[in-house]
Phi, psi and omega in degrees: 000094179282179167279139173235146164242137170238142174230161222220160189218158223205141156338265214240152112033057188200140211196165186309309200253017178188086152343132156298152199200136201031211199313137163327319223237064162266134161330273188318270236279207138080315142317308166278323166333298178281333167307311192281350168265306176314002173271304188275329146112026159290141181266006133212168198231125159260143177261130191256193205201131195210166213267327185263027189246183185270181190301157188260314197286347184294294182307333191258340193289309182308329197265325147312314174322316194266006171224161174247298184290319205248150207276165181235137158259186193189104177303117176211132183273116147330116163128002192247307159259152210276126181296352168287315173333274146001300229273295152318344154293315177297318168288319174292299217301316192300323191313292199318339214254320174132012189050057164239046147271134168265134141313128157226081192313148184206097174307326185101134187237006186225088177344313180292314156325279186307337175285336168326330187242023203073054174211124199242051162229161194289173184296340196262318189279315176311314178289335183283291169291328155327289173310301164332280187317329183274315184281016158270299190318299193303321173294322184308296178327312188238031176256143196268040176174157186305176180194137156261159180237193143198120165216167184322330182242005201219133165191142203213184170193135170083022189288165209174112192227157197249011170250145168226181223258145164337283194304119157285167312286083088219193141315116156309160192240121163283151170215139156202154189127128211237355160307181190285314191292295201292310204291313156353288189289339178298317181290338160286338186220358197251137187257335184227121172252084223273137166234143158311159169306065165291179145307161182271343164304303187306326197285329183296340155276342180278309203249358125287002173295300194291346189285302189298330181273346159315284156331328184290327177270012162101038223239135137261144163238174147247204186232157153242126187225105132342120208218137181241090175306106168251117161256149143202205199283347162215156171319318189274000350083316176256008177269328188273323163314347169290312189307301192302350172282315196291307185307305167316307205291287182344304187296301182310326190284320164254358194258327182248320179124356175301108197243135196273151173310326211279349173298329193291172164077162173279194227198102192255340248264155178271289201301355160290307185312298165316314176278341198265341156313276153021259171345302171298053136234009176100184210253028170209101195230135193075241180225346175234326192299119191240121195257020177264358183275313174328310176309307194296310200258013173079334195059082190254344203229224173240079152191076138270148166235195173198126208244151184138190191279126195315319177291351177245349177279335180264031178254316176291341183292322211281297168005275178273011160282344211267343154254021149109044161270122200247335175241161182200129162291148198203103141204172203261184167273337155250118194313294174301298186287328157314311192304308167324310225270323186310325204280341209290311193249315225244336214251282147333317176278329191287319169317298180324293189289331169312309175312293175271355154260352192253339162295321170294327152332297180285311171329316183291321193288314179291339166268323177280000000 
């Protein structure tokens, strides 16, 4: 089980500590972003989705264009397009890109959110059409011939697509959402099941939860865990720079009117709950974890980190690779320049201990 990075990419220039300013849309900036994590040695890049932001799939075609190596996720809300639809998107964009698309599905975790675009069904009925929608994507993908469906939420006839996705027979399925609702479909259908930055207690109950429910479908998955890093160069040094974020988020937040979109509205998301569970237990959890911007900001998004010196933070990843988290999302609080920095140490080094656990491993399996 090697390690995977995923790194997350953006329009324009904005993170808790540095407000959006000016156009929705730079170009440039979106492009050297993006560059810059295939440069730094992520093995794939997400584009997220937001109800007032630009198209994500649109945003992501630039972003293949402007890269060679490294695979793309492609953030996508189920309820917006007709899933034959989808499903023929998914499948050319995977040609175009070179067959490096991921899919990550996200049901919505915020009401106020989903009506922004018209969609008035609840957080338990969003997961309910959620499940639908992936088993029409997997069919469209592999059906050698038309098929009709009619189900609650979807019903069509005689659907059919005649490009099917590079990667056989499908995309990978990114899932995330840790309700009672969520989990179910995530065990039917998700090859990677992404959670926020918990603790290690919370992820070793979450992700045998989600493992067990795999398994009733004959199923293996993987993992994903989200992270926001602040490093430097000594320990005492990445705690005050922690500090010096928090203080920023606080200022931006009460000082100007300056509001991140993801502060508004009430917060229906399990994984928001989770972290802000976290959180009670102090702003410092485990040997890294650090939960205070999660506080300050509701855990409306990912953002717990984990502070310190690249060796001691890719000593805390080996943690949660040592409970079978194999991949992991990263990104910083200044985007671009974080990305750059993640590639110089921490990412390298984290390969490194991955690399020497898994050698300590195969020796323990030959001795016994």
């Amino acid at each position: 089980m090697s390690v995977n990075f995923i790194g997350m990419v953006t329009t324009h220039k904005n993170s808790e500590i540095h407000p959006s300013v000016g156009p929705a849309i730079d170009t440039d900036y979106l492009l050297r972003f993006a560059r810059a994590h295939e440069e730094a040695g992520f093995d794939r890049v997400l584009v997220p989705y937001h109800s007032n932001g630009p198209d994500a799939i649109l945003t992501i075609a630039q972003v293949a264009a402007a890269t060679r190596r490294i695979q793309l996720m492609l953030a996508h809300r189920p309820g917006f397009v007709a899933p034959t639809l989808a499903a023929r998107q998914l499948a050319t964009l995977d040609h175009f890109s070179g067959g490096r698309l991921g899919v990550h599905i996200i049901s919505g975790g915020s009401d106020i959110e989903q009506r922004r675009d018209g969609d008035y069904l609840d957080h338990d009925q969003r997961y309910a059409r959620t499940d639908e929608y992936l088993q029409i994507l997997r069919q469209v993908w592999t059906a050698d011939k038309p098929f009709d469906h009619q189900g609650a939420h979807y019903r069509f006839e005689q659907a059919f697509s005649e490009v099917k996705p590079l990667q056989q027979p499908q995309l990978p399925i990114f899932f995330g959402g840790a309700s009672e609702a969520a989990i179910p479909v995530a065990g039917r259908h998700a090859d990677v099941y992404a959670l926020w930055g918990e603790s290690l207690e919370q992820v070793r109950d979450l992700t045998g939860r989600v493992r067990a429910e795999a398994a009733r479908h004959g199923r293996e998955i993987s993992f994903s865990v989200s992270f926001r890093p602040i490093l430097a160069a000594t320990e005492e040094q990445a705690w005050a720079r922690a500090e010096r974020i928090l203080d920023e988020t606080r200022r931006l937040r009460s000082g100007n009117g300056t509001r991140h979109p993801a502060y508004t509205g009430p917060q229906e998301s399990e994984g928001a709950r989770r972290l802000l569970a976290a959180a009670e237990k102090g702003d410092r959890v485990d040997k890294r974890l650090w939960t205070a911007i999660a506080r300050e900001t509701g855990a409306r998004y990912n953002s717990t980190a984990l502070v310190g010196t690249p060796e001691q933070v890719a000593e805390a990843l080996l943690d949660y690779y040592d409970l079978g988290v194999t991949t992991f999302l990263i990104r910083g609080f200044d985007p671009l320049e974080d990305a750059i920095d993640y590639g110089r140490e921490l990412i390298p080094r984290t390969r490194e201990l991955v690399a020497q656990r898994l050698q300590q491993r195969a020796a323990e399996k030959q001795a016994a």
